[in-house]
Coordinates of C-alpha atoms in Angstrom, one line a residue:
X1 CA 17.4 14.2 11.3
X2 CA 14.4 16.0 12.7
X3 CA 12.1 13.8 10.6
X4 CA 13.7 10.7 12.1
X5 CA 13.2 12.1 15.6
X6 CA 9.6 12.9 14.9
X7 CA 9.1 9.4 13.5
X8 CA 10.6 7.8 16.6
X9 CA 8.6 10.0 19.0
X10 CA 5.2 9.3 17.5
X11 CA 6.0 5.5 17.2
X12 CA 6.9 5.6 20.9
X13 CA 3.8 7.4 22.0
X14 CA 1.5 4.7 20.6
X15 CA 2.6 1.5 22.5
X16 CA 1.8 2.9 26.1
X17 CA -1.9 2.7 25.2
X18 CA -4.7 4.1 23.2
X19 CA -5.7 6.6 26.0
X20 CA -2.4 8.5 25.7
X21 CA -2.5 8.3 21.9
X22 CA -6.0 9.7 21.7
X23 CA -5.2 12.5 24.1
X24 CA -2.2 13.5 22.0
X25 CA -4.3 13.3 18.9
X26 CA -7.1 15.4 20.2
X27 CA -4.8 18.1 21.6
X28 CA -2.8 18.4 18.4
X29 CA -5.9 18.4 16.2
X30 CA -7.7 21.1 18.2
X31 CA -4.6 23.2 18.2
X32 CA -4.3 22.8 14.4
X33 CA -7.8 23.9 13.8
X34 CA -7.3 26.9 16.1
X35 CA -4.3 27.9 14.1
X36 CA -6.2 27.7 10.8
X37 CA -9.2 29.7 12.3
X38 CA -6.8 32.5 13.3
X39 CA -5.4 32.5 9.8
X40 CA -8.9 32.7 8.2
X41 CA -10.0 35.6 10.4
X42 CA -6.8 37.5 9.7
X43 CA -7.0 36.9 6.0
X44 CA -10.6 38.1 5.5
X45 CA -9.8 41.8 5.2
X46 CA -6.8 41.1 2.9
X47 CA -8.6 39.0 0.3
X48 CA -8.4 40.2 -3.3
X49 CA -9.3 37.3 -5.6
X50 CA -9.0 39.4 -8.8
X51 CA -5.5 40.7 -8.0
X52 CA -3.9 37.6 -6.5
X53 CA -5.6 34.8 -8.5
X54 CA -7.2 36.2 -11.7
X55 CA -4.5 38.6 -12.8
X56 CA -1.9 36.0 -12.2
X57 CA -3.7 33.7 -14.6
X58 CA -4.3 31.1 -11.8
X59 CA -8.1 30.9 -11.9
X60 CA -8.2 28.0 -14.4
X61 CA -4.4 27.3 -14.5
X62 CA -3.4 25.4 -17.7
X63 CA -7.1 24.3 -18.2
X64 CA -7.7 20.6 -18.4
X65 CA -3.9 19.7 -18.1
X66 CA -3.8 21.8 -14.9
X67 CA -6.7 19.8 -13.5
X68 CA -4.9 16.6 -14.2
X69 CA -1.6 17.8 -12.7
X70 CA -3.3 19.2 -9.5
X71 CA -5.8 16.5 -8.8
X72 CA -3.6 14.2 -6.8
X73 CA -2.4 17.1 -4.5
X74 CA -6.0 18.1 -3.9
X75 CA -6.6 14.6 -2.6
X76 CA -4.0 15.1 0.0
X77 CA -6.4 17.3 2.0
X78 CA -8.6 14.2 2.5
X79 CA -6.1 11.3 2.6
X80 CA -6.4 9.1 5.7
X81 CA -10.0 9.8 6.6
X82 CA -11.0 6.3 5.3
X83 CA -8.9 4.8 8.1
X84 CA -11.2 6.0 10.8
X85 CA -13.1 2.7 11.0
X86 CA -9.9 1.0 12.1
X87 CA -10.6 2.7 15.5
X88 CA -13.8 0.7 15.8
X89 CA -12.3 -1.6 18.6
X90 CA -11.5 1.5 20.6
X91 CA -14.9 3.1 20.1
X92 CA -17.8 3.3 22.6
X93 CA -21.0 2.2 21.0
X94 CA -19.4 2.0 17.5
X95 CA -22.6 1.4 15.5
X96 CA -23.8 4.8 16.6
X97 CA -20.6 6.8 17.1
X98 CA -18.5 5.6 14.2
X99 CA -20.9 7.0 11.5
X100 CA -21.2 10.2 13.4
X101 CA -17.4 10.5 13.6
X102 CA -16.9 9.7 9.9
X103 CA -19.6 12.2 8.7
X104 CA -18.5 15.0 11.0
X105 CA -14.8 14.5 10.1
X106 CA -15.5 14.5 6.4
X107 CA -17.6 17.7 6.7
X108 CA -14.9 19.4 8.8
X109 CA -12.3 18.5 6.2
X110 CA -14.4 19.9 3.4
X111 CA -14.7 23.2 5.1
X112 CA -11.1 23.5 6.2
X113 CA -9.7 22.3 2.8
X114 CA -11.7 24.9 0.9
X115 CA -11.0 27.7 3.4
X116 CA -7.3 27.0 3.5
X117 CA -7.0 26.8 -0.3
X118 CA -9.0 30.0 -0.9
X119 CA -7.6 32.3 1.7
X120 CA -4.0 31.1 1.2
X121 CA -4.2 32.0 -2.5
X122 CA -6.4 35.0 -2.5
X123 CA -4.1 37.1 -0.4
X124 CA -0.5 38.3 -1.0
X125 CA 1.9 36.9 -2.3
X126 CA -0.7 35.3 -4.5
X127 CA -1.5 32.0 -6.0
X128 CA 1.6 31.8 -8.2
X129 CA 4.0 32.4 -5.2
X130 CA 2.1 30.0 -3.0
X131 CA 2.4 27.3 -5.6
X132 CA 6.2 27.7 -5.5
X133 CA 6.3 28.1 -1.7
X134 CA 7.8 25.4 0.6
X135 CA 5.6 26.8 3.6
X136 CA 2.5 28.3 2.1
X137 CA 0.6 28.7 5.4
X138 CA 3.6 30.5 7.0
X139 CA 3.8 32.8 4.0
X140 CA 0.1 33.6 4.6
X141 CA 0.8 34.4 8.3
X142 CA 3.6 36.7 7.1
X143 CA 1.1 38.5 4.9
X144 CA -1.3 39.0 7.8
X145 CA 1.0 39.7 10.8
X146 CA 4.1 40.9 9.0
X147 CA 7.5 39.3 8.1
X148 CA 9.2 39.6 11.5
X149 CA 11.0 37.6 14.2
X150 CA 7.7 36.8 15.9
X151 CA 6.1 35.3 12.7
X152 CA 9.2 33.4 11.9
X153 CA 9.3 31.9 15.4
X154 CA 5.6 31.1 15.0
X155 CA 6.7 28.6 12.2
X156 CA 7.4 26.1 14.9
X157 CA 3.7 26.1 16.0
X158 CA 2.6 25.4 12.4
X159 CA 4.4 22.0 12.6
X160 CA 1.5 21.0 15.0
X161 CA -0.7 20.3 11.9
X162 CA 1.9 17.8 10.6
X163 CA 2.1 16.2 14.1
X164 CA -1.7 15.7 14.1
X165 CA -1.8 13.9 10.8
X166 CA 1.4 12.0 11.3
X167 CA 0.3 10.7 14.7
X168 CA -3.0 9.5 13.3
X169 CA -1.2 7.6 10.5
X170 CA 1.0 5.8 13.0
X171 CA -2.1 4.8 15.0
X172 CA -4.0 3.6 11.8
X173 CA -0.9 1.8 10.5
X174 CA -0.5 -0.2 13.7
X175 CA -4.2 -1.2 13.6
X176 CA -4.1 -2.1 9.9
X177 CA -1.0 -4.2 10.2
X178 CA -2.4 -6.0 13.2
X179 CA -5.8 -6.7 11.5
X180 CA -4.1 -8.1 8.4
X181 CA -1.8 -10.3 10.4
X182 CA -4.7 -11.5 12.5
X183 CA -6.6 -12.6 9.4
X184 CA -3.5 -14.4 7.9
X185 CA -2.4 -11.9 5.3
X186 CA 0.8 -11.1 7.1
X187 CA 2.9 -13.1 9.5
X188 CA 1.1 -13.8 12.8
X189 CA 3.8 -12.2 14.9
X190 CA 2.8 -8.8 13.6
X191 CA -0.6 -9.3 15.4
X192 CA 1.0 -9.6 18.8
X193 CA -0.3 -6.9 21.3
X194 CA 1.1 -5.5 24.5
X195 CA 0.0 -7.8 27.4
X196 CA -1.3 -5.0 29.4
X197 CA -2.1 -2.0 27.0
X198 CA -3.3 -4.3 24.2
X199 CA -1.5 -2.1 21.6
X200 CA -0.1 -3.7 18.5
X201 CA 3.5 -2.9 19.4
X202 CA 5.2 -5.3 16.9
X203 CA 3.1 -4.0 14.0
X204 CA 3.9 -0.3 14.9
X205 CA 7.6 -1.1 15.2
X206 CA 7.9 -3.0 11.9
X207 CA 5.7 -0.6 10.0
X208 CA 7.5 2.5 11.3
X209 CA 10.9 1.0 10.4
X210 CA 9.7 0.1 6.8
X211 CA 8.2 3.5 6.3
X212 CA 11.3 5.3 7.5
X213 CA 13.6 3.1 5.3
X214 CA 11.4 4.0 2.3
X215 CA 11.7 7.7 3.0
X216 CA 15.5 7.5 3.4
X217 CA 15.9 5.5 0.1
X218 CA 13.8 8.0 -1.8
X219 CA 15.7 10.9 -0.3
X220 CA 19.0 9.6 -1.7
X221 CA 17.3 8.6 -5.0
X222 CA 15.7 12.0 -5.8
X223 CA 17.0 14.5 -3.2
X224 CA 15.0 16.8 -0.9
X225 CA 13.4 19.3 -3.2
X226 CA 10.6 17.2 -4.6
X227 CA 10.7 14.5 -1.9
X228 CA 7.4 15.7 -0.3
X229 CA 5.4 15.8 -3.5
X230 CA 6.7 12.4 -4.6
X231 CA 5.9 10.9 -1.2
X232 CA 2.4 12.3 -1.5
X233 CA 1.9 10.5 -4.9
X234 CA 3.4 7.3 -3.4
X235 CA 1.0 7.4 -0.5
X236 CA -1.9 8.2 -2.8
X237 CA -1.2 5.2 -5.0
X238 CA -1.4 2.8 -2.2
X239 CA -4.5 4.5 -0.8
X240 CA -6.3 4.5 -4.2
X241 CA -5.7 0.8 -4.7
X242 CA -7.1 0.1 -1.3
X243 CA -10.1 2.3 -2.1
X244 CA -10.7 0.3 -5.2
X245 CA -10.7 -3.0 -3.3
X246 CA -13.0 -1.5 -0.6
X247 CA -15.4 -0.3 -3.1
X248 CA -15.4 -3.6 -5.0
X249 CA -16.0 -5.4 -1.7
X250 CA -18.9 -3.1 -0.9
X251 CA -20.5 -3.7 -4.3
X252 CA -20.0 -7.5 -3.9
X253 CA -21.6 -7.6 -0.5
X254 CA -24.6 -5.5 -1.7
X255 CA -25.2 -7.8 -4.6
X256 CA -24.5 -11.1 -3.0
X257 CA -25.6 -10.5 0.6
X258 CA -28.5 -8.0 0.3
X259 CA -30.1 -9.1 3.6
X260 CA -26.8 -9.0 5.6
X261 CA -27.1 -7.2 9.0
X262 CA -25.7 -3.7 8.6
X263 CA -25.4 -1.5 11.7
X264 CA -24.6 1.3 9.3
X265 CA -25.9 1.6 5.7
X266 CA -24.3 3.9 3.2
X267 CA -26.9 6.6 2.0
X268 CA -25.2 6.7 -1.4
X269 CA -25.5 2.9 -2.1
X270 CA -24.4 1.2 -5.2
X271 CA -24.5 4.4 -7.4
X272 CA -22.2 6.2 -5.0
X273 CA -19.7 3.3 -5.0
X274 CA -19.7 3.2 -8.8
X275 CA -19.1 6.9 -8.9
X276 CA -16.2 6.6 -6.4
X277 CA -14.6 3.8 -8.5
X278 CA -14.7 6.2 -11.5
X279 CA -13.0 8.9 -9.5
X280 CA -10.4 6.4 -8.2
X281 CA -9.5 5.4 -11.7
X282 CA -9.2 9.1 -12.8
X283 CA -7.0 9.8 -9.8
X284 CA -4.7 6.9 -10.6
X285 CA -4.5 8.1 -14.2
X286 CA -3.4 11.6 -13.0
X287 CA -0.6 10.1 -10.9
X288 CA 0.6 7.9 -13.8
X289 CA 0.4 10.9 -16.1
X290 CA 2.6 12.9 -13.8
X291 CA 5.0 10.0 -13.7
X292 CA 5.3 9.9 -17.5
X293 CA 6.2 13.5 -17.5
X294 CA 8.7 13.7 -14.7
X295 CA 11.5 11.3 -13.7
X296 CA 11.1 12.2 -10.0
X297 CA 7.4 11.4 -10.0
X298 CA 8.2 8.2 -11.9
X299 CA 10.2 7.0 -8.9
X300 CA 6.9 6.9 -6.8
X301 CA 5.2 4.8 -9.5
X302 CA 8.2 2.4 -9.7
X303 CA 8.3 2.0 -5.9
X304 CA 4.6 1.5 -5.8
X305 CA 4.8 -1.1 -8.5
X306 CA 7.6 -2.9 -6.6
X307 CA 5.7 -3.2 -3.3
X308 CA 2.5 -4.3 -5.1
X309 CA 4.5 -7.0 -6.9
X310 CA 6.1 -8.1 -3.7
X311 CA 2.7 -8.2 -2.0
X312 CA 1.3 -10.3 -4.9
X313 CA 4.1 -12.8 -4.7
X314 CA 3.7 -12.9 -0.9
X315 CA -0.1 -13.5 -1.3
X316 CA 0.3 -16.3 -3.9
X317 CA 3.2 -18.0 -2.1
X318 CA 2.2 -17.7 1.5
X319 CA -0.8 -15.7 2.6
X320 CA -3.6 -17.3 0.6
X321 CA -2.8 -20.6 2.4
X322 CA -3.2 -19.0 5.8
X323 CA -6.1 -16.7 5.3
X324 CA -9.1 -17.1 7.7
X325 CA -11.5 -14.3 6.7
X326 CA -14.2 -15.5 9.2
X327 CA -11.9 -15.2 12.2
X328 CA -13.3 -11.8 13.1
X329 CA -16.8 -13.2 13.1
X330 CA -16.0 -16.4 15.0
X331 CA -13.7 -14.8 17.7
X332 CA -16.0 -11.8 18.2
X333 CA -13.5 -9.0 17.8
X334 CA -16.1 -6.5 16.9
X335 CA -19.1 -6.7 19.1
X336 CA -22.2 -4.5 18.4
X337 CA -24.6 -3.9 21.2
X338 CA -27.5 -2.0 19.8
X339 CA -31.1 -2.2 20.8
X340 CA -32.0 -3.9 17.4
X341 CA -29.1 -6.3 17.4
X342 CA -27.7 -6.7 20.9
X343 CA -25.1 -9.4 21.1
X344 CA -24.7 -9.6 17.4
X345 CA -21.2 -10.0 16.0
X346 CA -20.6 -8.2 12.7

């Protein structure tokens, strides 16, 4: 029930406007980082890598098979960062600020992901216990500050991290649904925006309902115990397929349109895109491998396959006849005003 309340709350915050949405996002994100920094500082004096990782045989757990089984969950640290460009229409001077935002966000995630993983496993109760824990960060706080009523009550504050990520997903979902509907991939009604706030209210409502229905169906299909892990794999499958298409599009544009105006140019170029495609393929393999070894994880693969099949049928039967890929260019949805290309639509 609390998950449903949280879903409704975050979906309701978005329609009133991007200003309120961004203020909530910034507040929850800053508070989440502060909570993590407090944890790192408190954990430093209690770190014993040899005792809590090596002696528990978790330094290279299960070797190569362990890498395969854990790869998808390591990706969860970074899932969603690729959606940041969806905020380009709400960004001031996007050709300058969007690359800065992407690079600084990825750098921040790298540091926080490594620090959280290291400090949480290198202190008591150790890597093995953290692996089995439903609340690993809370267990880390109990190690540092003691297992008492204050620490237990503090668990409510740790939910802020979930609020920050969940809220950003709602924002990106609304933008993505609106963009796809605007280009003809989805019904045009999903592109409708609020007459005053200009927020994609219909897309947010429909996307939120579909997401909530999916969670409820999976809850009754596999139960609560492994629901979180299975949902992670389900979300990752969708993300990885989208990564593959984005990278393929990037390579196609680099080859076919080498002289196209680019307000931002990837420093890694074609080699970087090819390497990322290889990593995407490996990540998909790890998820399928997990599905072949567990009935619960197989559910995520089956559901992903169903919505991809439904999407393919929708594309062949309807969407491909209504797509207008140049609409963004012709209608000037993204307008770049840089000294070198002022007034240029990209």
